[in-house]
Amino acid sequence: MCKKILYIGTPGILLYSKSIKNCFIKLGFNIVEPEYLRFKDQNSFQKRFFRKKFLTDFFHRQNLAYIDAAKKFKPDYAFVINNSRMNTEFLQYCNQNKIPLIMYCIDSIRWCDKALEHMHYYDEIFSYEPSDSKIEFNHGKFVKFLPLGFDSNIYKPTKNNQIKKYDLCFVGRLDNHRLNILEQVAKYAYEYKLNFVVYTSIQLFHIPNIWLAPKLLVRRLKYNYKYPHLMKCIINKPILGQELTDLYNNSKICLNIHVATHAGMHTGPNPRTFELLGCQCFEIIDEGHISQTLLKNNQDLVEFKTSEDLIKKIDFYLNNNLQREKISVHGYDTAVNNYELNILLKQIANCMQ
């Protein structure tokens, strides 16, 4: 008889939660998700004076929904991503009713809401951040490092796509570290007439409400002044799923630059590392993030140290198609054999047998 899992994911547009759930179904588990209450945020006045009570009430109602699902479904395990929308009510219910709790952090556990405060309730904790493995969450039990691999149903090579639309692409939010590097790349692309595209959901051109207009106009003026070349490359909207896969497959070189805020919490590979390899893309990544993996520099992907080093490598590989193709094929093989989500999640599944 297959084990039953109460699956508590992360509501939102990102696809990781759905992909992980589908993998558990493929691995033979009986999965039920609780109701996720609609989160309607407060206005600025309410946030200023009533935020704590608002969030406390919302998490209380959400945890009652978790408990209700557990009572009806009677799971063998509760699996939680990122301690999502959690307070102690559901966690205590599971402990009292001997329902083992397993958490997978697809951010550092130090980023996940109240995860450090709640971690002693869990029986097993996995994290995609290597430095989290130093954290003891229960007597003699430590967080286990587990990279967030790629969903091969989404990220895969496009057949017969020899002609690439873009020379370079980058996808992600823009912190100062990324902005400074990407401006140098955009300047190089402008000088050599390369087709460089940057997708980001940071608010620049779209003004969701009139109250944000002054802030966004100031941001736009700042970006135009500090990053004039980059601004010409930006497509200001989220990109997900098939559209994202098509972009990767239509780019000669895909850039992967990790965020630099709280660098000690971003020591491993981000999910994009494996998504790009899963599409058989040629990936250039900032150095220092693959030492805990099987990936090898100059075999599976290419690392860079500085903006100047990045531009040299872009220039070299744009003019050496065969070497670029060789590395992208090797990286794809390594990813498919080791970092497909189905393969990685077996480590968690083994705890639920």
Tab-separated table of C-alpha atoms in Angstrom:
chain	number	residue	atom	x	y	z
A	1	MET	CA	0.000	0.000	0.000
A	2	CYS	CA	1.459	3.369	-1.000
A	3	LYS	CA	2.309	5.902	1.686
A	4	LYS	CA	0.125	8.978	2.074
A	5	ILE	CA	1.707	12.436	2.150
A	6	LEU	CA	0.059	15.689	3.150
A	7	TYR	CA	1.901	18.003	0.778
A	8	ILE	CA	2.229	21.641	1.882
A	9	GLY	CA	3.746	23.586	-0.977
A	10	THR	CA	4.244	27.241	-1.783
A	11	PRO	CA	1.322	28.965	-3.519
A	12	GLY	CA	2.434	31.322	-6.271
A	13	ILE	CA	3.567	31.510	-9.855
A	14	LEU	CA	6.887	29.674	-9.452
A	15	LEU	CA	6.773	26.093	-10.710
A	16	TYR	CA	9.062	24.366	-8.186
A	17	SER	CA	6.289	23.372	-5.773
A	18	LYS	CA	4.183	21.753	-8.498
A	19	SER	CA	7.206	19.965	-9.989
A	20	ILE	CA	8.213	18.500	-6.628
A	21	LYS	CA	4.652	17.297	-5.987
A	22	ASN	CA	4.489	15.624	-9.409
A	23	CYS	CA	7.775	13.839	-8.714
A	24	PHE	CA	6.414	12.350	-5.492
A	25	ILE	CA	3.346	11.145	-7.385
A	26	LYS	CA	5.630	9.471	-9.955
A	27	LEU	CA	7.546	7.861	-7.098
A	28	GLY	CA	4.319	6.159	-6.006
A	29	PHE	CA	3.089	8.309	-3.116
A	30	ASN	CA	-0.552	9.202	-2.528
A	31	ILE	CA	-0.548	13.010	-2.336
A	32	VAL	CA	-3.121	15.434	-0.956
A	33	GLU	CA	-2.686	19.209	-0.725
A	34	PRO	CA	-4.605	21.323	1.785
A	35	GLU	CA	-6.559	24.416	0.862
A	36	TYR	CA	-4.323	27.471	0.450
A	37	LEU	CA	-6.174	30.530	1.672
A	38	ARG	CA	-6.172	33.548	-0.607
A	39	PHE	CA	-3.720	36.143	0.683
A	40	LYS	CA	-5.043	39.649	0.127
A	41	ASP	CA	-2.391	42.069	1.331
A	42	GLN	CA	-3.021	45.224	3.330
A	43	ASN	CA	-2.658	48.791	2.154
A	44	SER	CA	0.234	50.909	3.450
A	45	PHE	CA	-1.774	52.371	6.364
A	46	GLN	CA	-2.901	48.945	7.547
A	47	LYS	CA	0.624	47.565	7.227
A	48	ARG	CA	1.950	50.359	9.406
A	49	PHE	CA	-0.463	49.866	12.308
A	50	PHE	CA	-2.034	46.407	12.086
A	51	ARG	CA	0.544	44.168	10.372
A	52	LYS	CA	1.336	41.788	13.217
A	53	LYS	CA	-2.303	41.001	14.041
A	54	PHE	CA	-3.162	40.623	10.346
A	55	LEU	CA	-0.399	38.052	9.756
A	56	THR	CA	-1.097	36.224	13.019
A	57	ASP	CA	-4.763	35.846	12.099
A	58	PHE	CA	-3.956	34.728	8.546
A	59	PHE	CA	-1.428	32.084	9.644
A	60	HIS	CA	-3.870	30.842	12.303
A	61	ARG	CA	-6.605	30.312	9.708
A	62	GLN	CA	-4.142	28.684	7.285
A	63	ASN	CA	-2.874	26.289	9.956
A	64	LEU	CA	-6.441	25.310	10.825
A	65	ALA	CA	-6.839	24.380	7.145
A	66	TYR	CA	-3.658	22.276	7.365
A	67	ILE	CA	-4.970	20.509	10.480
A	68	ASP	CA	-8.369	19.926	8.887
A	69	ALA	CA	-6.686	18.290	5.873
A	70	ALA	CA	-4.571	16.101	8.169
A	71	LYS	CA	-7.637	14.947	10.120
A	72	LYS	CA	-9.501	14.013	6.934
A	73	PHE	CA	-6.588	12.463	5.016
A	74	LYS	CA	-4.739	10.783	7.920
A	75	PRO	CA	-1.313	11.007	6.230
A	76	ASP	CA	1.700	8.853	6.995
A	77	TYR	CA	3.921	11.921	6.544
A	78	ALA	CA	3.621	15.685	6.231
A	79	PHE	CA	5.973	17.234	3.683
A	80	VAL	CA	6.495	20.999	3.884
A	81	ILE	CA	8.337	23.357	1.538
A	82	ASN	CA	10.030	26.367	3.146
A	83	ASN	CA	7.968	26.137	6.362
A	84	SER	CA	5.295	27.752	4.205
A	85	ARG	CA	2.640	29.818	6.056
A	86	MET	CA	3.437	27.940	9.231
A	87	ASN	CA	2.873	28.639	12.898
A	88	THR	CA	3.198	26.119	15.722
A	89	GLU	CA	-0.425	24.896	15.662
A	90	PHE	CA	-0.042	22.450	12.773
A	91	LEU	CA	3.475	21.432	13.791
A	92	GLN	CA	2.327	20.592	17.324
A	93	TYR	CA	-0.666	18.684	15.944
A	94	CYS	CA	1.670	16.504	13.858
A	95	ASN	CA	4.017	15.866	16.790
A	96	GLN	CA	1.116	14.978	19.101
A	97	ASN	CA	-0.393	12.613	16.518
A	98	LYS	CA	2.954	11.081	15.554
A	99	ILE	CA	2.865	12.307	11.955
A	100	PRO	CA	6.521	12.654	10.871
A	101	LEU	CA	7.369	16.103	9.493
A	102	ILE	CA	9.823	16.581	6.635
A	103	MET	CA	10.847	19.989	5.290
A	104	TYR	CA	12.656	20.898	2.078
A	105	CYS	CA	14.048	24.429	1.980
A	106	ILE	CA	14.366	25.713	-1.578
A	107	ASP	CA	15.987	28.811	-0.116
A	108	SER	CA	18.453	28.828	2.731
A	109	ILE	CA	16.659	27.783	5.906
A	110	ARG	CA	17.751	31.167	7.268
A	111	TRP	CA	15.561	32.818	4.611
A	112	CYS	CA	12.477	30.648	5.156
A	113	ASP	CA	9.864	32.299	7.362
A	114	LYS	CA	10.350	31.204	11.001
A	115	ALA	CA	12.023	27.962	9.876
A	116	LEU	CA	14.873	28.341	12.371
A	117	GLU	CA	12.358	28.993	15.139
A	118	HIS	CA	10.270	25.941	14.182
A	119	MET	CA	12.963	23.515	13.037
A	120	HIS	CA	12.953	21.390	16.221
A	121	TYR	CA	9.452	20.142	15.306
A	122	TYR	CA	10.751	18.455	12.133
A	123	ASP	CA	12.011	14.889	11.799
A	124	GLU	CA	14.116	15.577	8.684
A	125	ILE	CA	15.190	18.816	7.003
A	126	PHE	CA	16.749	19.164	3.548
A	127	SER	CA	18.076	22.390	2.035
A	128	TYR	CA	19.455	23.438	-1.346
A	129	GLU	CA	22.013	25.649	0.459
A	130	PRO	CA	25.227	23.736	1.388
A	131	SER	CA	26.079	25.952	4.376
A	132	ASP	CA	22.787	24.966	6.036
A	133	SER	CA	24.241	21.487	6.616
A	134	LYS	CA	26.141	22.932	9.604
A	135	ILE	CA	22.837	23.625	11.383
A	136	GLU	CA	21.789	21.116	14.058
A	137	PHE	CA	17.982	21.187	14.202
A	138	ASN	CA	17.494	18.404	16.729
A	139	HIS	CA	19.770	16.459	19.051
A	140	GLY	CA	22.454	15.007	16.765
A	141	LYS	CA	20.451	15.719	13.592
A	142	PHE	CA	21.692	18.169	10.985
A	143	VAL	CA	20.145	19.730	7.900
A	144	LYS	CA	21.018	17.727	4.765
A	145	PHE	CA	22.206	19.392	1.570
A	146	LEU	CA	20.043	18.544	-1.447
A	147	PRO	CA	20.349	20.632	-4.624
A	148	LEU	CA	17.150	21.765	-6.292
A	149	GLY	CA	17.404	20.016	-9.643
A	150	PHE	CA	15.450	20.566	-12.840
A	151	ASP	CA	12.085	19.262	-14.013
A	152	SER	CA	12.800	17.504	-17.313
A	153	ASN	CA	9.155	17.886	-18.324
A	154	ILE	CA	9.745	21.644	-18.492
A	155	TYR	CA	13.457	22.164	-19.119
A	156	LYS	CA	14.619	20.178	-22.135
A	157	PRO	CA	16.435	20.760	-25.421
A	158	THR	CA	14.498	21.931	-28.446
A	159	LYS	CA	14.949	19.639	-31.428
A	160	ASN	CA	16.664	20.998	-34.531
A	161	ASN	CA	17.298	24.427	-33.034
A	162	GLN	CA	20.580	25.249	-34.764
A	163	ILE	CA	19.853	28.919	-35.423
A	164	LYS	CA	19.840	30.911	-32.184
A	165	LYS	CA	17.897	34.163	-31.973
A	166	TYR	CA	19.995	35.622	-29.129
A	167	ASP	CA	23.732	35.771	-28.580
A	168	LEU	CA	23.313	36.221	-24.823
A	169	CYS	CA	20.531	36.000	-22.261
A	170	PHE	CA	20.062	36.519	-18.539
A	171	VAL	CA	16.989	35.918	-16.371
A	172	GLY	CA	16.528	37.014	-12.753
A	173	ARG	CA	16.030	39.824	-10.313
A	174	LEU	CA	18.578	42.628	-10.331
A	175	ASP	CA	20.674	43.324	-7.236
A	176	ASN	CA	23.648	45.711	-7.372
A	177	HIS	CA	26.119	42.905	-8.036
A	178	ARG	CA	24.184	41.633	-11.031
A	179	LEU	CA	23.464	45.148	-12.310
A	180	ASN	CA	27.131	46.112	-12.399
A	181	ILE	CA	28.178	42.938	-14.219
A	182	LEU	CA	25.283	43.043	-16.677
A	183	GLU	CA	25.932	46.695	-17.540
A	184	GLN	CA	29.473	45.757	-18.609
A	185	VAL	CA	28.139	42.857	-20.666
A	186	ALA	CA	25.472	45.093	-22.228
A	187	LYS	CA	28.108	47.676	-23.136
A	188	TYR	CA	30.187	44.957	-24.804
A	189	ALA	CA	27.094	43.658	-26.618
A	190	TYR	CA	26.286	47.169	-27.861
A	191	GLU	CA	29.818	47.740	-29.156
A	192	TYR	CA	29.884	44.437	-31.035
A	193	LYS	CA	26.246	44.551	-32.162
A	194	LEU	CA	25.230	41.413	-30.261
A	195	ASN	CA	21.661	40.472	-29.421
A	196	PHE	CA	21.496	40.463	-25.601
A	197	VAL	CA	18.222	40.103	-23.693
A	198	VAL	CA	17.601	40.425	-19.938
A	199	TYR	CA	14.303	39.315	-18.404
A	200	THR	CA	13.529	40.678	-14.942
A	201	SER	CA	10.341	41.193	-12.951
A	202	ILE	CA	11.716	44.120	-10.927
A	203	GLN	CA	9.278	47.019	-11.253
A	204	LEU	CA	10.605	49.485	-13.824
A	205	PHE	CA	8.178	50.169	-16.651
A	206	HIS	CA	4.928	48.783	-15.250
A	207	ILE	CA	3.313	50.937	-12.532
A	208	PRO	CA	0.812	48.746	-10.612
A	209	ASN	CA	-0.766	51.674	-8.771
A	210	ILE	CA	-0.471	55.446	-8.772
A	211	TRP	CA	1.072	55.571	-5.290
A	212	LEU	CA	4.174	53.760	-6.552
A	213	ALA	CA	4.650	56.090	-9.525
A	214	PRO	CA	7.133	58.520	-7.863
A	215	LYS	CA	9.280	55.669	-6.525
A	216	LEU	CA	9.371	53.854	-9.867
A	217	LEU	CA	10.103	57.010	-11.849
A	218	VAL	CA	13.081	57.733	-9.578
A	219	ARG	CA	14.268	54.137	-10.014
A	220	ARG	CA	13.951	54.428	-13.788
A	221	LEU	CA	15.950	57.685	-13.847
A	222	LYS	CA	18.626	56.086	-11.685
A	223	TYR	CA	18.862	53.016	-13.924
A	224	ASN	CA	19.009	55.120	-17.086
A	225	TYR	CA	21.896	57.087	-15.588
A	226	LYS	CA	23.885	54.210	-14.042
A	227	TYR	CA	23.041	51.375	-16.470
A	228	PRO	CA	22.321	53.013	-19.850
A	229	HIS	CA	23.366	50.030	-21.975
A	230	LEU	CA	21.582	47.474	-19.818
A	231	MET	CA	18.300	49.404	-19.912
A	232	LYS	CA	18.156	48.849	-23.683
A	233	CYS	CA	18.288	45.067	-23.127
A	234	ILE	CA	15.670	44.687	-20.394
A	235	ILE	CA	12.306	43.020	-20.952
A	236	ASN	CA	10.457	43.918	-17.779
A	237	LYS	CA	8.207	40.923	-17.072
A	238	PRO	CA	8.373	37.471	-15.468
A	239	ILE	CA	9.201	34.562	-17.755
A	240	LEU	CA	8.314	30.979	-16.820
A	241	GLY	CA	7.666	27.501	-18.156
A	242	GLN	CA	7.687	26.946	-21.907
A	243	GLU	CA	8.468	30.581	-22.680
A	244	LEU	CA	11.563	30.385	-20.471
A	245	THR	CA	12.657	27.086	-22.008
A	246	ASP	CA	12.284	28.593	-25.490
A	247	LEU	CA	14.460	31.546	-24.470
A	248	TYR	CA	17.204	29.272	-23.158
A	249	ASN	CA	17.140	27.148	-26.293
A	250	ASN	CA	17.291	30.241	-28.488
A	251	SER	CA	20.415	31.665	-26.814
A	252	LYS	CA	24.019	30.882	-27.729
A	253	ILE	CA	25.232	31.742	-24.216
A	254	CYS	CA	23.123	31.795	-21.038
A	255	LEU	CA	24.505	33.794	-18.121
A	256	ASN	CA	23.943	32.648	-14.542
A	257	ILE	CA	24.972	35.150	-11.860
A	258	HIS	CA	24.123	34.408	-8.231
A	259	VAL	CA	22.755	37.154	-6.015
A	260	ALA	CA	25.355	38.746	-3.741
A	261	THR	CA	23.078	39.837	-0.894
A	262	HIS	CA	23.873	37.701	2.160
A	263	ALA	CA	26.532	35.842	0.174
A	264	GLY	CA	27.038	33.288	2.963
A	265	MET	CA	23.524	32.020	2.288
A	266	HIS	CA	24.162	31.508	-1.436
A	267	THR	CA	27.219	29.246	-1.509
A	268	GLY	CA	25.741	26.492	-3.682
A	269	PRO	CA	24.212	26.305	-7.155
A	270	ASN	CA	20.911	28.082	-7.718
A	271	PRO	CA	18.105	26.174	-9.501
A	272	ARG	CA	18.896	27.976	-12.761
A	273	THR	CA	22.238	26.150	-12.851
A	274	PHE	CA	20.495	22.855	-13.579
A	275	GLU	CA	17.601	24.277	-15.589
A	276	LEU	CA	20.065	25.656	-18.135
A	277	LEU	CA	22.002	22.397	-18.308
A	278	GLY	CA	18.716	20.494	-18.672
A	279	CYS	CA	18.019	22.534	-21.819
A	280	GLN	CA	21.500	21.614	-23.118
A	281	CYS	CA	22.489	25.276	-23.005
A	282	PHE	CA	25.982	26.670	-22.856
A	283	GLU	CA	26.151	28.213	-19.386
A	284	ILE	CA	28.617	30.735	-17.984
A	285	ILE	CA	28.326	30.984	-14.190
A	286	ASP	CA	30.055	33.047	-11.500
A	287	GLU	CA	32.721	31.009	-9.724
A	288	GLY	CA	32.396	29.495	-6.271
A	289	HIS	CA	29.043	27.705	-6.435
A	290	ILE	CA	29.649	24.204	-7.827
A	291	SER	CA	32.252	22.746	-5.442
A	292	GLN	CA	29.584	20.659	-3.650
A	293	THR	CA	28.337	19.173	-6.936
A	294	LEU	CA	29.613	16.837	-9.649
A	295	LEU	CA	29.776	19.707	-12.150
A	296	LYS	CA	33.207	20.572	-13.530
A	297	ASN	CA	34.427	23.918	-14.808
A	298	ASN	CA	35.241	23.889	-18.546
A	299	GLN	CA	33.573	20.480	-18.926
A	300	ASP	CA	29.915	20.990	-17.973
A	301	LEU	CA	29.826	24.790	-17.872
A	302	VAL	CA	32.274	27.689	-17.649
A	303	GLU	CA	33.005	29.783	-14.568
A	304	PHE	CA	34.053	33.439	-14.539
A	305	LYS	CA	35.786	35.518	-11.854
A	306	THR	CA	35.253	39.174	-12.792
A	307	SER	CA	33.310	41.225	-15.331
A	308	GLU	CA	36.437	41.471	-17.462
A	309	ASP	CA	36.952	37.711	-17.293
A	310	LEU	CA	33.298	37.148	-18.203
A	311	ILE	CA	33.541	39.342	-21.296
A	312	LYS	CA	36.720	37.569	-22.431
A	313	LYS	CA	34.975	34.212	-22.120
A	314	ILE	CA	31.857	35.440	-23.896
A	315	ASP	CA	34.014	36.706	-26.745
A	316	PHE	CA	35.973	33.446	-26.941
A	317	TYR	CA	32.996	31.082	-26.912
A	318	LEU	CA	30.889	33.127	-29.319
A	319	ASN	CA	33.706	32.582	-31.795
A	320	ASN	CA	34.290	28.902	-30.990
A	321	ASN	CA	31.058	27.090	-31.744
A	322	LEU	CA	32.434	23.550	-31.525
A	323	GLN	CA	33.890	24.030	-28.042
A	324	ARG	CA	30.689	25.684	-26.898
A	325	GLU	CA	28.653	22.760	-28.227
A	326	LYS	CA	30.970	20.176	-26.650
A	327	ILE	CA	30.624	21.716	-23.186
A	328	SER	CA	26.849	22.113	-23.463
A	329	VAL	CA	26.423	18.427	-24.426
A	330	HIS	CA	28.653	17.251	-21.564
A	331	GLY	CA	26.805	19.481	-19.089
A	332	TYR	CA	23.467	18.137	-20.288
A	333	ASP	CA	24.599	14.529	-19.802
A	334	THR	CA	25.853	15.266	-16.277
A	335	ALA	CA	22.608	17.032	-15.352
A	336	VAL	CA	20.294	14.361	-16.779
A	337	ASN	CA	22.169	11.563	-15.016
A	338	ASN	CA	22.525	13.277	-11.639
A	339	TYR	CA	20.399	16.399	-11.183
A	340	GLU	CA	16.995	15.642	-12.605
A	341	LEU	CA	14.421	16.350	-9.886
A	342	ASN	CA	13.124	12.753	-9.902
A	343	ILE	CA	16.613	11.487	-9.077
A	344	LEU	CA	17.333	13.953	-6.275
A	345	LEU	CA	13.973	13.584	-4.545
A	346	LYS	CA	14.574	9.865	-4.048
A	347	GLN	CA	16.790	10.937	-1.131
A	348	ILE	CA	13.720	12.431	0.551
A	349	ALA	CA	11.484	9.543	-0.542
A	350	ASN	CA	13.831	7.113	1.216
A	351	CYS	CA	12.925	8.814	4.508
A	352	MET	CA	9.244	8.103	3.891
A	353	GLN	CA	9.254	4.352	3.270
